[in-house]
Tab-separated table of N, CA and C in Angstrom:
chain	number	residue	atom	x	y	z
A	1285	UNK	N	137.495	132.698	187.356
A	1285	UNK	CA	137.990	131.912	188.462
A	1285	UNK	C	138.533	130.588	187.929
A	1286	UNK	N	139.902	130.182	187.821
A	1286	UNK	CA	140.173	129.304	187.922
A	1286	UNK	C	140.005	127.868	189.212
A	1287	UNK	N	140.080	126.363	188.351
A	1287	UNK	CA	139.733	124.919	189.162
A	1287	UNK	C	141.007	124.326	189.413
A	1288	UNK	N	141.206	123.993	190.316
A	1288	UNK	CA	141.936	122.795	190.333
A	1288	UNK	C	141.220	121.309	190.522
A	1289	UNK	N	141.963	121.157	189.907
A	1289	UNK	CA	141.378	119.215	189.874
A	1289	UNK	C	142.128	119.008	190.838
A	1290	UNK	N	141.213	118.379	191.591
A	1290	UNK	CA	141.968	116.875	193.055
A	1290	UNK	C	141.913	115.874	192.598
A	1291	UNK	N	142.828	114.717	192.975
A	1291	UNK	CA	142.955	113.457	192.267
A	1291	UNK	C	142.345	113.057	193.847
A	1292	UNK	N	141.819	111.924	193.618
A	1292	UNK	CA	141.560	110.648	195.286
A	1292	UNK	C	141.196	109.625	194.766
A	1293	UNK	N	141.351	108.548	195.402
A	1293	UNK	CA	140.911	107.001	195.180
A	1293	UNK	C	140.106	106.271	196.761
A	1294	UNK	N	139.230	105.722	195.881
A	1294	UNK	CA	138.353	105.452	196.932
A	1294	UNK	C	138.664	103.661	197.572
A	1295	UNK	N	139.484	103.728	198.214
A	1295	UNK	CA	140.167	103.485	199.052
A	1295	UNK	C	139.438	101.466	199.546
A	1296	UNK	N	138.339	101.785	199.619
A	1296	UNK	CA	137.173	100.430	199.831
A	1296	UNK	C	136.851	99.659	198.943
A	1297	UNK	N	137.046	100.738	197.602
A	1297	UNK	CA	136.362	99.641	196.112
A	1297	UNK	C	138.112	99.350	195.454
A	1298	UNK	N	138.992	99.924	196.037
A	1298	UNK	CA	140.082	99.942	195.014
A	1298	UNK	C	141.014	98.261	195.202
A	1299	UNK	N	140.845	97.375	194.486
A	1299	UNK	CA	141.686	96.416	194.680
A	1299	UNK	C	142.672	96.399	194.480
A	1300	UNK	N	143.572	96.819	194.337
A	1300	UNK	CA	145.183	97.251	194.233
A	1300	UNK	C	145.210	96.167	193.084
A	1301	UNK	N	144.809	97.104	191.414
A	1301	UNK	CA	145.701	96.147	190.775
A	1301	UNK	C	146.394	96.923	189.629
A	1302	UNK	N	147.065	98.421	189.859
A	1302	UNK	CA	147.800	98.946	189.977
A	1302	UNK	C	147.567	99.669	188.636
A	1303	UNK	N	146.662	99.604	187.642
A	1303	UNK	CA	146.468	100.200	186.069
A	1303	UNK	C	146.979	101.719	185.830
A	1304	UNK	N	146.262	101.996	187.370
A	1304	UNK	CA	146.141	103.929	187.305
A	1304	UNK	C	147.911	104.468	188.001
A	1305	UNK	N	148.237	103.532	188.269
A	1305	UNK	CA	149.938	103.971	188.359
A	1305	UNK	C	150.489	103.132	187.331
A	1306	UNK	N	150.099	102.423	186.398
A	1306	UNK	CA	151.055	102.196	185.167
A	1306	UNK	C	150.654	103.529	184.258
A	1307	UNK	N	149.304	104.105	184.075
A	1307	UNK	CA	148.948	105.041	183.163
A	1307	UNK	C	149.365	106.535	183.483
A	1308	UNK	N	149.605	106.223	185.129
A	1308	UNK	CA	149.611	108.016	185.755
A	1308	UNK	C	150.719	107.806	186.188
A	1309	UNK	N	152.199	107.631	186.259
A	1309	UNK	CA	153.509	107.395	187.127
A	1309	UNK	C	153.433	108.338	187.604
A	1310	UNK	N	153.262	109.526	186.928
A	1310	UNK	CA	153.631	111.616	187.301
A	1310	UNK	C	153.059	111.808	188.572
A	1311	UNK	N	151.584	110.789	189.029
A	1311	UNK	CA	150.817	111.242	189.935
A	1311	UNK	C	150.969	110.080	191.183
A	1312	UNK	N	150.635	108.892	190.658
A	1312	UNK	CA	150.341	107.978	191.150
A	1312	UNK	C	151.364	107.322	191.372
A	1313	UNK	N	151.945	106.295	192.632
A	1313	UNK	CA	152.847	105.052	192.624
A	1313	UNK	C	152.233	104.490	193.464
A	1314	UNK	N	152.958	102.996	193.546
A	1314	UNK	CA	152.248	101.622	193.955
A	1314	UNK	C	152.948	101.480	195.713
A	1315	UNK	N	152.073	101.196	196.508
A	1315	UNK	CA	152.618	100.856	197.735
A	1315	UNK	C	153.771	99.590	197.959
A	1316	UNK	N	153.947	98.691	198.569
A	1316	UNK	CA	154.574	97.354	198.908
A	1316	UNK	C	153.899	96.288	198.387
A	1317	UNK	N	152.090	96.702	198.877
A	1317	UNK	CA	150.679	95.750	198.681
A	1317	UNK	C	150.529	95.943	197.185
A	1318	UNK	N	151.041	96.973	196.321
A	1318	UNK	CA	150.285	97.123	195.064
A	1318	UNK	C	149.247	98.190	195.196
A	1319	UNK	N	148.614	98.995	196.117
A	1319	UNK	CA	147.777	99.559	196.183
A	1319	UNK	C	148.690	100.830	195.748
A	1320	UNK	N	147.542	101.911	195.452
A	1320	UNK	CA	148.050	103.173	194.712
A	1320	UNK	C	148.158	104.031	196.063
A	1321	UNK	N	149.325	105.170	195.686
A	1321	UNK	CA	149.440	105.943	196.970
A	1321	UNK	C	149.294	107.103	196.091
A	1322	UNK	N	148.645	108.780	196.660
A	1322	UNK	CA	148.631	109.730	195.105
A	1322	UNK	C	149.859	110.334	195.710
A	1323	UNK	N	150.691	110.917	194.914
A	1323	UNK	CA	151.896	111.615	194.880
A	1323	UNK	C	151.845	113.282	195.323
A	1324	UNK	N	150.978	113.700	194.588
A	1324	UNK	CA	149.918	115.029	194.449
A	1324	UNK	C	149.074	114.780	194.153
A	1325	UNK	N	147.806	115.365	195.351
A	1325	UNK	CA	146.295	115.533	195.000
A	1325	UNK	C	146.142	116.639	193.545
A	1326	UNK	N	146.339	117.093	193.948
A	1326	UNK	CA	146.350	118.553	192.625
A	1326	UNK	C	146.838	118.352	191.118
A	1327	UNK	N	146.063	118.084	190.426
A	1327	UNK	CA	146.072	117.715	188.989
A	1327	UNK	C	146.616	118.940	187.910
A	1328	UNK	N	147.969	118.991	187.496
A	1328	UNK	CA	148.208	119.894	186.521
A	1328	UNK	C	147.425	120.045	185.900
A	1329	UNK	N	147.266	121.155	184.618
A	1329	UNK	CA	146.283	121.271	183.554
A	1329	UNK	C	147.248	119.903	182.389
A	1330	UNK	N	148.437	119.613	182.396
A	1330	UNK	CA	149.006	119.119	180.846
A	1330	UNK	C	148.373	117.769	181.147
A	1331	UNK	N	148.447	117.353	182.444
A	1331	UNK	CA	148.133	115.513	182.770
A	1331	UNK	C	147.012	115.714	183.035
A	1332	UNK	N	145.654	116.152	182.498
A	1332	UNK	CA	144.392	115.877	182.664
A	1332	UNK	C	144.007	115.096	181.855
A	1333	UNK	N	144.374	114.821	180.158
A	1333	UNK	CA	143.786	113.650	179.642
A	1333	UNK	C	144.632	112.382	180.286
A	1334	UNK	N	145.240	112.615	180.639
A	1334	UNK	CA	146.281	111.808	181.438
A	1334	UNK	C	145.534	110.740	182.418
A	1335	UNK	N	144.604	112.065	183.653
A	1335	UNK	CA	144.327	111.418	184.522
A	1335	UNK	C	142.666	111.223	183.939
A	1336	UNK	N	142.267	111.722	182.931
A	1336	UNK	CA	140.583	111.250	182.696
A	1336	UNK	C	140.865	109.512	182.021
A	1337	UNK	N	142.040	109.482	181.267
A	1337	UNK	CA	142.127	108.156	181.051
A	1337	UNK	C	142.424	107.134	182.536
A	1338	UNK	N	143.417	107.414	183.385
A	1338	UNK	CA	143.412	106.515	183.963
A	1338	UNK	C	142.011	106.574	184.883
A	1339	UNK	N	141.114	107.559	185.635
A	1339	UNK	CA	140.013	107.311	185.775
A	1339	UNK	C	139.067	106.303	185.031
A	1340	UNK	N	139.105	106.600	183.686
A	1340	UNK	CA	138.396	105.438	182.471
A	1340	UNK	C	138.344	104.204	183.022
A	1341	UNK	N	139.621	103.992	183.138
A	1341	UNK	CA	140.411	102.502	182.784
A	1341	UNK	C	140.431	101.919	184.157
A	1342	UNK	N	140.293	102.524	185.567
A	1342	UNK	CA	140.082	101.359	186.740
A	1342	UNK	C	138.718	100.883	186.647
A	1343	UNK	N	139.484	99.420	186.719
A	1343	UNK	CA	138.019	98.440	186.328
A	1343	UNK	C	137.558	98.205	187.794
A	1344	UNK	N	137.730	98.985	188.922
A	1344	UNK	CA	136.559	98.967	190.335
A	1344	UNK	C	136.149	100.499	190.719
A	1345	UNK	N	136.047	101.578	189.311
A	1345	UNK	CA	135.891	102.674	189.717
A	1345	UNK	C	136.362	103.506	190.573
A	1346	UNK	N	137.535	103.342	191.447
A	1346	UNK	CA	137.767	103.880	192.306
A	1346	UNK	C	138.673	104.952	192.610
A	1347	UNK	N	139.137	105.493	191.354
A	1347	UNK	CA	139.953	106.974	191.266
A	1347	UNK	C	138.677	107.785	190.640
A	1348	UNK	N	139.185	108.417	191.461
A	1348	UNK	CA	138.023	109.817	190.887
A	1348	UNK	C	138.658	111.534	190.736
A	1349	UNK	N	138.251	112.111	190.026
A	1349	UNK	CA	138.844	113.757	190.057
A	1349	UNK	C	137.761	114.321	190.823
A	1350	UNK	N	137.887	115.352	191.353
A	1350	UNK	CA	137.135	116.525	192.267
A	1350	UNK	C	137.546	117.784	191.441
A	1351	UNK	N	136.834	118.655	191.031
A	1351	UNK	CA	136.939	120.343	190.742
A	1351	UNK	C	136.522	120.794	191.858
A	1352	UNK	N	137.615	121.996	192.319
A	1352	UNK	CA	137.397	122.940	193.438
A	1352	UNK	C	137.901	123.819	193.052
A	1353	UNK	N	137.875	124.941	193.779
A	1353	UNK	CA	138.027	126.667	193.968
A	1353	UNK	C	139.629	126.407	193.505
A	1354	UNK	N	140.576	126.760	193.195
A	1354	UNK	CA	141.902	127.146	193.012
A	1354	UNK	C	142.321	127.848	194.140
């Protein structure tokens, strides 16, 4: 059985200061405010170190991946 990864950002802790759309463009872009909007929830397999880095790197924790059913 194949996963798909969901991308989401948690929306309350996220201060819009935009890291995970300089690191993720493919997925992620910046609203008007700077806040991240996701492009696609659904995480290719090629941009997964992609998106485990920009997960890393928000300094208010607030992107996260989900594994689900495919």
């Amino acid at each position: 059985m194949s996963h798909a990864r969901s991308l989401r950002i948690d929306r309350i802790a996220c201060t819009g200061q935009g890291l995970c759309a300089e690191l993720l463009p493919e997925l992620i872009s910046l609203d008007e405010w700077g806040y991240p909007v996701i492009k696609d929830q659904a995480v290719p397999d090629h941009l997964r170190p992609h998106t485990r880095r920009a997960i890393a790197a928000c300094p208010r924790l607030a992107l996260h991946a989900d594994d689900g059913p495919a």
